[in-house]
Coordinates of C-alpha atoms in Angstrom, one line a residue:
M17 CA 21.3 19.2 -11.9
K18 CA 24.0 16.8 -13.0
K19 CA 22.7 14.0 -15.1
K20 CA 24.3 10.7 -15.8
P21 CA 24.0 9.1 -19.3
A22 CA 21.1 6.8 -19.9
P23 CA 21.9 3.2 -19.3
G24 CA 21.8 0.7 -22.1
R25 CA 18.5 -0.9 -22.9
G26 CA 19.1 -4.5 -23.6
K27 CA 22.0 -6.6 -22.2
K28 CA 25.2 -6.1 -24.1
N29 CA 26.6 -9.1 -26.0
Y30 CA 23.5 -11.2 -25.3
S31 CA 23.5 -14.1 -27.7
S32 CA 21.4 -17.1 -28.8
G33 CA 24.6 -19.1 -28.9
S34 CA 24.8 -19.0 -32.6
P35 CA 26.5 -16.0 -34.3
Q36 CA 24.7 -16.7 -37.6
L37 CA 21.3 -16.8 -35.9
D38 CA 22.1 -13.6 -34.0
R39 CA 22.8 -11.8 -37.3
K40 CA 19.5 -13.0 -38.7
I41 CA 17.6 -11.8 -35.7
M42 CA 19.4 -8.4 -35.8
S43 CA 18.7 -8.2 -39.5
L44 CA 15.0 -8.8 -38.8
M45 CA 14.9 -6.1 -36.2
D46 CA 16.9 -3.6 -38.2
G47 CA 13.8 -2.9 -40.4
G48 CA 13.0 -0.1 -38.0
K49 CA 9.3 -0.8 -37.5
F50 CA 9.7 -2.4 -34.1
H51 CA 9.8 -0.4 -30.9
N52 CA 12.2 -1.7 -28.3
S53 CA 13.9 -3.9 -30.9
D54 CA 16.8 -4.6 -28.6
L55 CA 14.6 -6.3 -26.0
L56 CA 12.6 -8.1 -28.7
S57 CA 15.8 -9.4 -30.1
E58 CA 16.8 -10.8 -26.7
M59 CA 13.4 -12.5 -26.4
L60 CA 13.9 -14.2 -29.7
Q61 CA 17.5 -15.2 -28.8
T62 CA 16.2 -16.7 -25.5
C63 CA 13.6 -18.7 -27.4
F64 CA 16.3 -20.2 -29.6
K65 CA 18.6 -20.8 -26.6
V66 CA 15.8 -22.9 -25.2
T67 CA 15.8 -25.2 -28.3
E68 CA 19.5 -25.9 -27.7
E69 CA 18.8 -27.2 -24.2
N70 CA 16.5 -30.1 -25.1
P71 CA 13.8 -28.9 -22.8
D72 CA 10.9 -31.0 -21.6
R73 CA 7.7 -30.3 -23.5
G74 CA 6.0 -29.2 -20.3
D75 CA 8.7 -26.5 -19.8
V76 CA 8.2 -25.2 -23.3
R77 CA 4.4 -25.2 -22.9
L78 CA 4.9 -23.2 -19.7
L79 CA 7.0 -20.6 -21.4
N80 CA 4.6 -20.4 -24.4
T81 CA 1.5 -20.0 -22.3
T82 CA 3.1 -17.5 -20.0
L83 CA 4.1 -15.3 -22.9
K84 CA 0.7 -15.6 -24.6
E85 CA -1.2 -14.7 -21.4
L86 CA 1.0 -11.7 -20.6
R87 CA 0.9 -10.4 -24.2
Y88 CA -2.9 -10.5 -24.3
A89 CA -3.3 -9.0 -20.8
F90 CA -1.0 -6.1 -21.8
K91 CA -3.1 -5.6 -25.0
V92 CA -6.4 -5.4 -23.0
F93 CA -5.0 -2.9 -20.3
Q94 CA -3.0 -0.7 -22.6
P95 CA -5.8 1.6 -23.7
Y96 CA -6.6 2.2 -20.0
R97 CA -3.1 2.8 -18.6
N98 CA -3.8 6.5 -17.9
I99 CA -6.7 5.6 -15.6
R100 CA -6.1 4.6 -12.0
K101 CA -7.4 1.3 -10.9
A102 CA -8.1 -0.5 -7.6
A103 CA -7.8 -4.2 -7.2
V104 CA -10.5 -5.7 -5.0
F105 CA -10.1 -9.1 -3.3
G106 CA -12.5 -11.1 -1.2
S107 CA -14.4 -14.4 -0.9
A108 CA -16.1 -15.9 -3.9
R109 CA -18.6 -17.4 -1.4
T110 CA -19.9 -14.2 0.0
P111 CA -23.7 -14.1 -0.5
R112 CA -25.4 -11.0 -2.0
T113 CA -27.2 -10.5 1.3
S114 CA -24.0 -10.2 3.3
P115 CA -22.8 -6.8 4.7
D116 CA -19.4 -7.7 3.2
Y117 CA -21.0 -7.8 -0.3
K118 CA -22.8 -4.5 0.1
Q119 CA -19.6 -2.8 1.4
A120 CA -17.5 -4.0 -1.5
R121 CA -20.2 -2.8 -3.9
D122 CA -20.3 0.6 -2.2
F123 CA -16.6 0.9 -2.2
A124 CA -16.4 0.3 -6.0
R125 CA -19.1 2.9 -6.5
E126 CA -17.1 5.4 -4.5
M127 CA -14.0 4.8 -6.6
V128 CA -15.9 5.3 -9.9
K129 CA -17.0 8.7 -8.5
H130 CA -13.3 9.6 -8.3
K131 CA -12.9 8.4 -11.9
W132 CA -11.1 5.2 -11.0
M133 CA -11.7 1.7 -12.4
V134 CA -11.9 -1.6 -10.5
I135 CA -10.2 -4.9 -11.1
T136 CA -11.6 -8.1 -9.6
G137 CA -11.1 -11.8 -10.0
A138 CA -14.3 -11.8 -12.1
S139 CA -16.1 -14.5 -10.2
S140 CA -18.9 -14.5 -7.6
G141 CA -19.1 -13.1 -4.1
I142 CA -17.0 -10.0 -3.4
M143 CA -15.7 -10.1 -7.0
H144 CA -19.2 -9.8 -8.3
A145 CA -19.9 -7.0 -5.8
G146 CA -16.8 -5.1 -7.0
N147 CA -17.8 -5.3 -10.6
E148 CA -21.4 -4.5 -9.8
G149 CA -20.5 -1.4 -7.9
A150 CA -18.1 -0.2 -10.6
G151 CA -20.4 -1.2 -13.5
R152 CA -19.4 -3.0 -16.7
E153 CA -17.8 0.1 -18.2
N154 CA -15.4 0.7 -15.3
S155 CA -14.6 -3.0 -14.5
F156 CA -11.9 -5.4 -15.4
G157 CA -12.2 -9.1 -14.7
V158 CA -9.0 -11.1 -14.2
N159 CA -10.3 -14.6 -14.1
I160 CA -8.5 -17.9 -13.4
R161 CA -9.7 -21.2 -15.0
L162 CA -10.6 -23.6 -12.2
P163 CA -12.7 -26.7 -12.2
F164 CA -15.1 -25.0 -9.6
E165 CA -16.5 -21.7 -8.5
Q166 CA -14.8 -19.5 -11.0
S167 CA -17.1 -18.7 -14.0
A168 CA -17.3 -15.0 -14.8
N169 CA -20.0 -13.1 -13.1
P170 CA -22.7 -11.5 -15.3
V171 CA -21.4 -8.0 -14.9
I172 CA -18.1 -8.7 -16.7
A173 CA -18.9 -11.9 -18.6
E174 CA -18.1 -11.6 -22.3
D175 CA -16.8 -8.1 -21.9
E176 CA -13.6 -7.2 -23.8
K177 CA -12.0 -6.4 -20.4
L178 CA -12.4 -9.9 -19.1
I179 CA -9.1 -11.9 -19.2
N180 CA -8.9 -15.7 -18.5
F181 CA -5.7 -17.1 -17.1
K182 CA -4.4 -20.6 -16.8
Y183 CA -1.7 -19.7 -14.3
F184 CA -2.1 -18.0 -11.0
F185 CA 1.4 -16.4 -11.2
T186 CA 0.6 -14.6 -14.5
R187 CA -2.8 -13.5 -13.1
K188 CA -1.2 -12.2 -9.9
L189 CA 1.5 -10.3 -11.8
I190 CA -1.2 -8.5 -13.8
F191 CA -3.2 -7.7 -10.7
I192 CA -0.2 -5.9 -9.2
R193 CA 1.2 -4.4 -12.4
E194 CA -2.1 -2.9 -13.6
S195 CA -3.5 -1.6 -10.3
D196 CA -2.6 1.4 -8.1
A197 CA -4.3 0.3 -4.9
T198 CA -5.2 -3.0 -3.2
V199 CA -8.3 -3.5 -1.2
L200 CA -8.9 -6.7 0.9
C201 CA -12.4 -7.6 1.9
P202 CA -13.0 -10.7 4.1
G203 CA -12.0 -13.8 2.2
G204 CA -10.3 -17.2 2.3
F205 CA -6.9 -18.6 1.2
G206 CA -7.0 -16.7 -2.1
T207 CA -7.6 -13.3 -0.5
H208 CA -4.8 -13.8 2.0
D209 CA -2.5 -15.1 -0.7
E210 CA -3.0 -11.9 -2.8
G211 CA -2.8 -9.7 0.3
F212 CA 0.4 -11.2 1.6
E213 CA 2.0 -11.1 -1.8
T214 CA 1.2 -7.5 -2.3
M215 CA 2.5 -6.6 1.2
T216 CA 5.7 -8.6 0.5
L217 CA 6.3 -6.9 -2.8
V218 CA 5.8 -3.4 -1.3
Q219 CA 7.8 -4.3 1.9
T220 CA 10.8 -5.5 -0.2
G221 CA 10.6 -2.8 -2.8
K222 CA 9.7 -5.2 -5.6
S223 CA 6.6 -3.1 -6.1
T224 CA 6.3 0.7 -5.8
P225 CA 4.4 2.0 -2.7
R226 CA 0.6 1.8 -2.9
P227 CA -2.4 1.9 -0.6
I228 CA -3.2 -1.5 0.9
I229 CA -6.5 -1.5 2.7
C230 CA -8.2 -4.1 4.8
L231 CA -11.9 -3.3 4.7
D232 CA -14.7 -4.9 6.6
P233 CA -18.1 -3.7 7.9
P234 CA -18.7 -1.9 11.2
G235 CA -18.7 -4.3 14.1
S236 CA -16.7 -6.9 12.2
R237 CA -13.5 -8.2 13.9
Y238 CA -12.3 -10.0 10.8
W239 CA -9.3 -7.8 10.0
S240 CA -8.7 -6.5 13.6
S241 CA -8.2 -10.1 14.8
W242 CA -5.9 -10.7 11.9
K243 CA -3.9 -7.6 12.7
R244 CA -3.6 -8.7 16.3
W245 CA -2.3 -12.1 15.2
L246 CA 0.3 -10.4 13.0
M247 CA 1.5 -8.3 15.9
E248 CA 1.5 -11.1 18.5
H249 CA 2.8 -14.0 16.6
L250 CA 5.0 -12.3 13.9
G251 CA 5.9 -8.9 15.3
K252 CA 6.7 -9.8 18.9
R253 CA 8.8 -12.7 17.8
G254 CA 10.9 -10.5 15.6
M255 CA 9.7 -12.3 12.4
I256 CA 8.6 -9.0 10.9
D257 CA 9.4 -5.4 11.6
M258 CA 6.5 -3.9 13.6
D259 CA 6.7 -0.8 11.5
D260 CA 5.8 -2.7 8.4
I261 CA 2.3 -3.3 9.7
N262 CA 1.9 0.4 9.0
L263 CA 2.0 -0.3 5.3
I264 CA -1.6 -1.5 5.7
D265 CA -4.6 0.7 6.5
F266 CA -7.7 -0.7 8.3
T267 CA -11.1 0.7 8.0
H268 CA -14.8 -0.2 8.4
S269 CA -15.9 2.5 5.9
A270 CA -16.1 2.2 2.1
E271 CA -16.0 6.0 1.9
E272 CA -12.9 6.2 4.1
A273 CA -11.2 3.5 2.1
A274 CA -11.8 5.6 -1.1
R275 CA -10.5 8.7 0.7
I276 CA -7.3 6.9 1.8
I277 CA -6.6 5.8 -1.8
T278 CA -7.3 9.2 -3.4
D279 CA -5.3 11.0 -0.8
F280 CA -2.3 8.8 -1.5
Y281 CA -2.3 10.2 -5.0
R282 CA -3.3 13.8 -4.2
N283 CA 0.2 15.1 -4.9
Y284 CA 2.4 12.0 -5.3
H285 CA 2.1 10.6 -8.8
S286 CA 4.6 7.8 -9.2
M287 CA 8.3 6.8 -8.7
R288 CA 11.1 4.9 -10.3
Y289 CA 14.8 4.2 -9.7
I290 CA 17.6 5.5 -11.8
R291 CA 20.3 3.2 -10.6
D292 CA 20.4 3.8 -6.8
L293 CA 18.6 7.1 -7.0
L294 CA 14.9 7.1 -6.1
V295 CA 12.9 9.6 -8.2
M296 CA 9.4 10.6 -7.2
R297 CA 7.1 12.5 -9.5
V298 CA 4.8 15.0 -7.8
R299 CA 2.2 17.3 -9.2
R300 CA 3.1 20.3 -7.0
P301 CA 6.6 21.2 -5.7
L302 CA 7.2 21.4 -2.0
P303 CA 7.9 24.8 -0.5
G304 CA 11.5 25.3 0.5
R305 CA 10.7 25.2 4.2
K306 CA 8.8 21.9 3.9
L307 CA 11.7 20.4 1.9
D308 CA 14.0 21.3 4.8
Q309 CA 11.6 19.7 7.3
V310 CA 11.4 16.4 5.4
N311 CA 15.2 16.3 5.1
Q312 CA 15.4 16.5 8.9
R313 CA 12.6 14.0 9.6
Y314 CA 13.6 11.4 7.0
K315 CA 17.4 11.5 7.0
A316 CA 17.4 8.0 8.6
I317 CA 16.1 6.5 5.4
L318 CA 18.8 8.0 3.2
K319 CA 21.9 6.0 2.3
H320 CA 23.7 9.4 1.8
G321 CA 23.1 12.9 0.6
T322 CA 19.8 14.8 1.0
I323 CA 16.3 14.9 -0.4
Q324 CA 16.4 17.2 -3.5
Q325 CA 13.8 18.8 -5.7
H326 CA 14.0 19.3 -9.5
E327 CA 11.8 21.1 -12.0
N328 CA 12.7 18.9 -15.0
P329 CA 12.8 15.1 -15.6
F330 CA 16.1 13.2 -15.7
E331 CA 17.6 12.3 -19.0
E332 CA 16.8 8.6 -18.3
E333 CA 13.1 9.4 -18.2
T334 CA 12.8 10.6 -21.8
N335 CA 10.9 7.5 -22.7
E336 CA 8.5 7.7 -19.8
P337 CA 4.8 8.4 -20.4
H338 CA 4.0 11.9 -21.6
D339 CA 1.9 12.8 -18.6
T340 CA 4.9 12.5 -16.3
Q341 CA 7.2 14.8 -18.2
S342 CA 5.9 18.1 -16.7
L343 CA 5.9 16.8 -13.1
T344 CA 8.3 18.0 -10.4
R345 CA 10.9 15.5 -9.3
I346 CA 11.9 14.7 -5.7
S347 CA 15.0 12.5 -5.6
F348 CA 17.1 10.9 -2.9
Y349 CA 19.3 7.8 -2.2
F350 CA 16.8 5.6 -0.4
N351 CA 18.2 2.8 1.8
R352 CA 15.5 0.4 0.4
R353 CA 14.7 -0.8 3.9
H354 CA 12.3 1.5 5.6
F355 CA 9.3 1.3 3.3
A356 CA 6.8 2.2 6.1
R357 CA 8.7 5.4 6.6
L358 CA 8.7 5.9 2.8
K359 CA 4.9 5.7 2.9
M360 CA 4.9 8.3 5.7
L361 CA 7.1 10.6 3.5
I362 CA 4.6 10.3 0.7
G363 CA 1.9 11.2 3.1
E364 CA 3.7 14.5 4.0
I365 CA 4.2 15.2 0.3
N366 CA 0.5 14.8 -0.2
E367 CA -0.2 17.7 2.2
Y368 CA 0.8 20.1 -0.6

């Protein structure tokens, strides 16, 4: 396998605008005790560039709070990065007696059986149900500070895995970054906001593929009517590609939702890009005959070349997590357009 040299880490010749200040920053980082010192240097240079632009105090406060919120969230999640997590969304107003509440709680319990953890918005309703089903030990709460309805539920309140955010955008980033699956229970504006954002990120390739599941109780038409609206008012008018609706799974069963998620990661582990090359990590290699079949079935999603399989990681992956180093690689030049078909390919890979 021919390997290209690893790309540079930070941006070459990035500057604060002051050569003297750049030298001081580089001197600070040359002590050797900082990992990723090139990127940290750029962060410091950016901060000093801000001071040269006479920013409004509100702009500086936004930058400051954003950095603080993300730093703290990364710190909280870091010890649990090797554990898969499902993000559960739904109405904060759902009563405990509702079938929606019971189903969300049952789903979270199912995921814990599979050694997953659960992330919710930490509040009441469906969020409480998700934390209750997972239990305090297997729960995260990603709370938003609001003047109403958003105090932490008793399952996750005062837990070290509860994070409080000022900004929705940092909270939403953490939800997508730290989870491996998204489950939407019946809810209001917030639920649809999180759902559409996740779908948009996956459909545009800004997030790697993941299970996105719309879950409601048997007999409910909440998500089926929503799906029909998508098809009739967006799909038939050409505002979305009909195939992209297949990025979403619909079910009335908590157990089936858990199965869809765990099946998605049965063989497929993760993916990344090395320049234009998509590299999937899988636990078990595909037989030669199966590799030939997927090349025939999925050649329409390739920019050029073929789907290839490799025993060893690429040179550019040397700094990737240790648990990925022994995995088989499947690589190809994906056209970055047909993400529903990419999901289908992952499904075929998971048959082995």
